[in-house]
Amino acid sequence: MMKAVQYANKGEDLKLVEVPIPKPGKDQVRIKIVACGICHSDTFGKYGIPGITYPRTPGHEVGGVIDQLGEGVTGFKVGDKVGVGWFGGHCGHCKACREDDWVCCTEGKVCGIHYDGGFAEYMVAPLDALARIPDNLPFEQAGPLMCAGITVFNSIRHQHIKVGSVVCILGIGGLGHLAIQFARRMGYEVVAHSSGADKEKLARDLGAHHYIDGSQPDAIQKLTAFSPKMIVATTPHAKTIESVIPTLAVGGKLLVLAAAQEPLSVSCLQLIGKKQSIGGWPSGDSRDSEETMRFAQINDVTPMIETFPLEKAPEALAKALNNKVRFRSVLVMKH
Ligand SMILES: [Zn+2]
Ligand SMILES: [Zn+2]
């Protein structure tokens, strides 16, 4: 038997339970979990999401060690350090998969939604969901890199913005504190934009070259002077995002990474006249996770985390939801 934290049903809160240790099937491995990050999406089990069945253990920022191989597994062995992020598997035959775009697979699986995730001592995962964790990267840092980290790293690197350009990171939270670090190390001139003067020191420590306090009346004027080639919106506030769109350079791009509840309102005339565009990006697959962790490790990108024992998962999730954690909560298992 093992400890796991799960949603017994839609509408219920997380509960600690004892369940049998799962066995890996064909082309699957069992992971002895060392750490698992907590994310806002871990509430999807409570509120329900298409494709979910119950009971369900959430957790898609998993770091651990393979401790059993299922039938037919090649390429991985017992003892390998692996992780699983949001991407939990792909079908291999849909249009997106045939275009090698696994994360947009129409039959794709999400770890912790379509099968049990990392809020447990063990889990089973399919081979295509596995990302190798670099030797010297601690498990508790690997987790957030496979969700918040991959989301900012993989989206920014696919925008083809020239190195040396000004990039503005809007918001300093779970995503933003990593986006500043990645963008700086990718070779951009980084402007951090957040609310309040108290965030300036943190922004600069993370690698921002400049800081703009968005609560000040001259904030838009200041950002316009930088005229960023790209604004990476990590805040879910539509009004804040709308307010900065006019500061983009000619050919500039707004990259939207956090889901604002309100729709964005934008001037088409401005987009046309200045050749600007708006885009989104959904994290990435297990191969991107490996590259995110590798880049982070060799370039000293470090998620700021607070750790909790597995038993404290409900409290840790509540703290994360109330923004009481700087910036990612991570569960650490005692085996
Ligand atoms: Zn997540
Ligand atoms: Zn597919």
Coordinates of N, CA and C in Angstrom, one line a residue, residues 158-280:
H158 N 10.2 29.8 -29.1 CA 9.6 29.5 -30.4 C 9.1 30.8 -31.1
Q159 N 9.3 32.0 -30.5 CA 8.7 33.2 -31.1 C 9.7 33.9 -32.1
H160 N 10.9 33.4 -32.2 CA 11.9 33.9 -33.1 C 12.1 35.4 -33.0
I161 N 12.2 35.8 -31.8 CA 12.6 37.2 -31.5 C 14.1 37.3 -31.4
K162 N 14.7 38.2 -32.1 CA 16.2 38.3 -32.2 C 16.8 38.5 -30.8
V163 N 17.9 37.8 -30.6 CA 18.6 38.0 -29.4 C 19.1 39.4 -29.3
G164 N 19.1 40.1 -28.2 CA 19.4 41.5 -28.1 C 18.2 42.4 -28.1
S165 N 17.1 41.8 -28.5 CA 15.8 42.6 -28.5 C 15.4 42.9 -27.0
V166 N 14.5 43.9 -26.9 CA 13.9 44.2 -25.6 C 12.7 43.3 -25.4
V167 N 12.6 42.5 -24.3 CA 11.5 41.7 -24.0 C 10.9 42.1 -22.7
C168 N 9.6 42.3 -22.6 CA 9.0 42.7 -21.3 C 8.3 41.5 -20.7
I169 N 8.6 41.2 -19.5 CA 7.9 40.2 -18.7 C 6.8 40.9 -17.9
L170 N 5.6 40.6 -18.2 CA 4.5 41.2 -17.5 C 4.0 40.3 -16.3
G171 N 4.2 40.8 -15.1 CA 3.8 40.0 -13.9 C 5.0 39.2 -13.4
I172 N 5.2 39.2 -12.1 CA 6.2 38.4 -11.4 C 5.6 37.4 -10.4
G173 N 5.2 36.2 -10.9 CA 4.6 35.2 -10.1 C 5.3 33.9 -10.4
G174 N 4.5 32.8 -10.3 CA 5.1 31.5 -10.7 C 5.7 31.4 -12.0
L175 N 5.0 32.0 -13.0 CA 5.5 32.0 -14.4 C 6.5 33.1 -14.6
G176 N 6.2 34.3 -14.1 CA 7.0 35.5 -14.4 C 8.4 35.4 -13.8
H177 N 8.5 34.8 -12.6 CA 9.9 34.8 -11.9 C 10.8 33.9 -12.7
L178 N 10.2 32.9 -13.4 CA 11.1 32.0 -14.2 C 11.3 32.7 -15.6
A179 N 10.2 33.4 -16.1 CA 10.4 34.0 -17.4 C 11.5 35.0 -17.4
I180 N 11.6 35.8 -16.3 CA 12.7 36.8 -16.2 C 14.0 36.1 -16.3
Q181 N 14.2 35.0 -15.6 CA 15.5 34.3 -15.6 C 15.8 33.7 -17.0
F182 N 14.8 33.0 -17.6 CA 15.1 32.4 -18.9 C 15.4 33.5 -19.9
A183 N 14.5 34.6 -20.0 CA 14.7 35.6 -21.0 C 16.1 36.2 -20.9
R184 N 16.5 36.5 -19.7 CA 17.8 37.1 -19.5 C 18.9 36.2 -20.0
R185 N 18.8 34.9 -19.7 CA 19.9 34.0 -20.1 C 19.8 33.6 -21.6
M186 N 18.7 33.9 -22.2 CA 18.6 33.7 -23.6 C 19.2 34.8 -24.4
G187 N 19.5 35.9 -23.7 CA 20.2 37.0 -24.4 C 19.3 38.2 -24.7
Y188 N 18.2 38.3 -24.1 CA 17.4 39.5 -24.3 C 17.6 40.6 -23.3
E189 N 17.2 41.8 -23.6 CA 17.2 42.9 -22.7 C 15.9 42.9 -22.0
V190 N 15.9 42.6 -20.7 CA 14.7 42.2 -20.0 C 14.1 43.4 -19.2
V191 N 12.9 43.7 -19.5 CA 12.1 44.7 -18.7 C 11.1 43.9 -17.9
A192 N 11.2 44.0 -16.6 CA 10.2 43.4 -15.7 C 9.1 44.4 -15.4
H193 N 7.9 44.0 -15.5 CA 6.8 45.0 -15.2 C 5.8 44.3 -14.2
S194 N 5.7 44.9 -13.1 CA 4.8 44.4 -12.0 C 4.2 45.5 -11.2
S195 N 3.4 45.2 -10.3 CA 2.8 46.2 -9.5 C 3.5 46.4 -8.2
G196 N 3.9 47.7 -7.9 CA 4.5 47.9 -6.6 C 6.0 48.1 -6.7
A197 N 6.6 49.0 -5.9 CA 8.0 49.3 -5.9 C 8.8 48.1 -5.2
D198 N 8.1 47.4 -4.3 CA 8.8 46.3 -3.5 C 9.2 45.1 -4.4
K199 N 8.7 45.0 -5.6 CA 9.2 43.9 -6.5 C 10.5 44.2 -7.2
E200 N 10.9 45.4 -7.2 CA 12.1 45.8 -8.0 C 13.3 45.0 -7.7
K201 N 13.6 44.9 -6.4 CA 14.9 44.2 -6.0 C 14.8 42.7 -6.5
L202 N 13.7 42.1 -6.2 CA 13.5 40.7 -6.7 C 13.7 40.6 -8.2
A203 N 13.0 41.5 -8.9 CA 13.1 41.4 -10.4 C 14.6 41.5 -10.8
R204 N 15.3 42.4 -10.2 CA 16.7 42.6 -10.6 C 17.6 41.4 -10.2
D205 N 17.3 40.9 -9.0 CA 18.0 39.7 -8.6 C 17.8 38.5 -9.5
L206 N 16.6 38.4 -10.1 CA 16.3 37.3 -11.0 C 16.9 37.6 -12.4
G207 N 17.4 38.8 -12.6 CA 18.1 39.0 -13.9 C 17.5 40.2 -14.8
A208 N 16.4 40.8 -14.3 CA 15.9 41.9 -15.1 C 16.9 43.1 -15.2
H209 N 17.0 43.6 -16.4 CA 17.9 44.8 -16.6 C 17.1 46.1 -16.1
H210 N 15.8 46.1 -16.3 CA 15.0 47.2 -15.9 C 13.8 46.8 -15.2
Y211 N 13.2 47.7 -14.4 CA 12.0 47.4 -13.7 C 11.0 48.6 -13.8
I212 N 9.8 48.2 -14.1 CA 8.7 49.3 -14.2 C 7.6 48.9 -13.2
D213 N 7.3 49.9 -12.4 CA 6.2 49.7 -11.4 C 4.9 50.1 -12.1
G214 N 4.1 49.1 -12.4 CA 2.9 49.3 -13.2 C 1.8 50.1 -12.5
S215 N 2.0 50.3 -11.1 CA 1.0 51.0 -10.4 C 1.2 52.5 -10.5
Q216 N 2.3 52.9 -11.1 CA 2.6 54.3 -11.2 C 2.0 54.9 -12.5
P217 N 1.6 56.2 -12.5 CA 0.9 56.8 -13.7 C 1.8 56.8 -14.9
D218 N 3.2 56.9 -14.7 CA 4.0 57.0 -15.9 C 4.5 55.6 -16.5
A219 N 3.9 54.5 -16.0 CA 4.3 53.2 -16.3 C 4.3 52.9 -17.9
I220 N 3.2 53.3 -18.5 CA 3.0 53.1 -19.9 C 4.0 53.9 -20.7
Q221 N 4.2 55.1 -20.3 CA 5.2 56.0 -20.9 C 6.6 55.4 -20.9
K222 N 6.9 54.8 -19.7 CA 8.2 54.2 -19.5 C 8.4 53.0 -20.4
L223 N 7.3 52.2 -20.5 CA 7.4 51.0 -21.3 C 7.5 51.3 -22.8
T224 N 6.7 52.4 -23.2 CA 6.7 52.8 -24.6 C 8.2 53.2 -25.0
A225 N 8.9 53.8 -24.0 CA 10.3 54.2 -24.3 C 11.2 53.0 -24.6
F226 N 10.9 51.9 -24.0 CA 11.6 50.7 -24.3 C 11.1 50.0 -25.6
S227 N 9.9 50.2 -25.9 CA 9.3 49.7 -27.1 C 9.6 48.2 -27.4
P228 N 9.1 47.3 -26.5 CA 9.5 45.9 -26.5 C 9.1 45.2 -27.8
K229 N 10.0 44.3 -28.3 CA 9.7 43.5 -29.4 C 8.7 42.4 -29.0
M230 N 8.8 42.1 -27.7 CA 7.8 41.0 -27.3 C 7.4 41.4 -25.8
I231 N 6.1 41.2 -25.5 CA 5.7 41.2 -24.2 C 5.2 39.9 -23.8
V232 N 5.7 39.3 -22.8 CA 5.3 38.0 -22.3 C 4.3 38.2 -21.1
A233 N 3.0 38.0 -21.4 CA 2.0 38.2 -20.4 C 1.8 37.0 -19.5
T234 N 2.3 37.1 -18.3 CA 2.2 36.0 -17.3 C 1.1 36.3 -16.3
T235 N 0.5 37.5 -16.4 CA -0.6 37.8 -15.5 C -2.0 37.5 -16.1
P236 N -2.9 37.1 -15.3 CA -4.2 36.8 -15.8 C -5.2 38.0 -15.9
H237 N -4.7 39.2 -15.8 CA -5.6 40.4 -15.8 C -5.7 41.0 -17.1
A238 N -6.8 40.9 -17.8 CA -7.0 41.3 -19.1 C -6.7 42.8 -19.3
K239 N -7.2 43.6 -18.3 CA -7.0 45.1 -18.4 C -5.5 45.4 -18.4
T240 N -4.8 44.8 -17.6 CA -3.3 45.0 -17.5 C -2.7 44.7 -18.9
I241 N -3.1 43.5 -19.4 CA -2.5 43.1 -20.7 C -2.9 44.1 -21.8
E242 N -4.2 44.5 -21.9 CA -4.6 45.4 -22.9 C -3.8 46.7 -22.8
S243 N -3.6 47.2 -21.6 CA -2.9 48.5 -21.4 C -1.5 48.6 -22.0
V244 N -0.8 47.4 -22.1 CA 0.5 47.5 -22.6 C 0.7 47.2 -24.1
I245 N -0.4 46.7 -24.7 CA -0.3 46.3 -26.1 C 0.2 47.5 -27.0
P246 N -0.3 48.7 -26.7 CA 0.2 49.9 -27.6 C 1.7 50.2 -27.4
T247 N 2.4 49.6 -26.4 CA 3.8 49.9 -26.2 C 4.7 49.1 -27.1
L248 N 4.1 48.0 -27.8 CA 4.9 47.1 -28.6 C 5.6 47.8 -29.7
A249 N 6.8 47.3 -30.1 CA 7.5 47.9 -31.2 C 6.8 47.5 -32.5
V250 N 7.3 48.1 -33.6 CA 6.8 47.6 -35.0 C 7.2 46.1 -35.1
G251 N 6.3 45.3 -35.5 CA 6.6 43.9 -35.6 C 6.5 43.2 -34.3
G252 N 6.1 43.9 -33.3 CA 6.1 43.3 -31.9 C 5.1 42.3 -31.7
K253 N 5.3 41.5 -30.7 CA 4.4 40.3 -30.4 C 4.0 40.3 -29.0
L254 N 2.7 40.1 -28.8 CA 2.2 39.8 -27.4 C 2.1 38.3 -27.3
L255 N 2.8 37.7 -26.3 CA 2.7 36.3 -26.0 C 1.9 36.1 -24.8
V256 N 0.7 35.4 -24.9 CA -0.2 35.3 -23.8 C 0.0 33.9 -23.2
L257 N 0.4 33.9 -21.9 CA 0.6 32.6 -21.2 C -0.3 32.3 -20.1
A258 N -1.0 33.3 -19.5 CA -1.9 33.0 -18.4 C -3.3 33.3 -18.9
A259 N -4.2 32.4 -18.5 CA -5.6 32.5 -19.0 C -6.4 33.6 -18.3
A260 N -6.6 34.7 -18.9 CA -7.4 35.8 -18.3 C -8.9 35.4 -18.5
Q261 N -9.7 35.7 -17.6 CA -11.1 35.3 -17.7 C -11.9 36.1 -18.7
E262 N -11.5 37.4 -18.7 CA -12.1 38.4 -19.6 C -11.5 38.3 -21.0
P263 N -12.3 38.5 -22.0 CA -11.6 38.6 -23.4 C -10.8 39.9 -23.5
L264 N -9.8 39.8 -24.4 CA -8.9 41.0 -24.6 C -9.6 41.9 -25.6
S265 N -9.5 43.2 -25.4 CA -9.9 44.1 -26.5 C -8.7 44.8 -27.0
V266 N -8.6 44.8 -28.4 CA -7.4 45.3 -29.0 C -7.7 46.1 -30.2
S267 N -6.9 47.1 -30.6 CA -7.1 47.9 -31.7 C -6.6 47.2 -33.0
C268 N -7.5 46.8 -33.9 CA -7.0 46.1 -35.1 C -6.1 47.1 -35.9
L269 N -6.5 48.3 -36.0 CA -5.8 49.3 -36.7 C -4.3 49.3 -36.3
Q270 N -4.1 49.2 -35.0 CA -2.7 49.3 -34.5 C -2.0 48.0 -34.9
L271 N -2.6 46.9 -34.8 CA -2.0 45.6 -35.2 C -1.6 45.7 -36.7
I272 N -2.5 46.2 -37.5 CA -2.2 46.3 -38.9 C -1.0 47.3 -39.2
G273 N -1.2 48.5 -38.7 CA -0.2 49.5 -38.9 C 1.2 49.2 -38.5
K274 N 1.3 48.5 -37.3 CA 2.6 48.2 -36.8 C 3.0 46.8 -36.9
K275 N 2.2 46.1 -37.8 CA 2.6 44.6 -38.1 C 2.7 43.8 -36.8
Q276 N 1.8 44.1 -35.9 CA 1.9 43.4 -34.6 C 1.1 42.1 -34.5
S277 N 1.4 41.2 -33.6 CA 0.6 40.0 -33.5 C 0.4 39.6 -32.1
I278 N -0.6 38.8 -31.9 CA -0.9 38.2 -30.5 C -0.9 36.7 -30.6
G279 N -0.2 36.0 -29.7 CA -0.2 34.6 -29.8 C -0.2 33.9 -28.4
G280 N -0.5 32.6 -28.4 CA -0.5 31.9 -27.2 C 0.4 30.7 -27.4

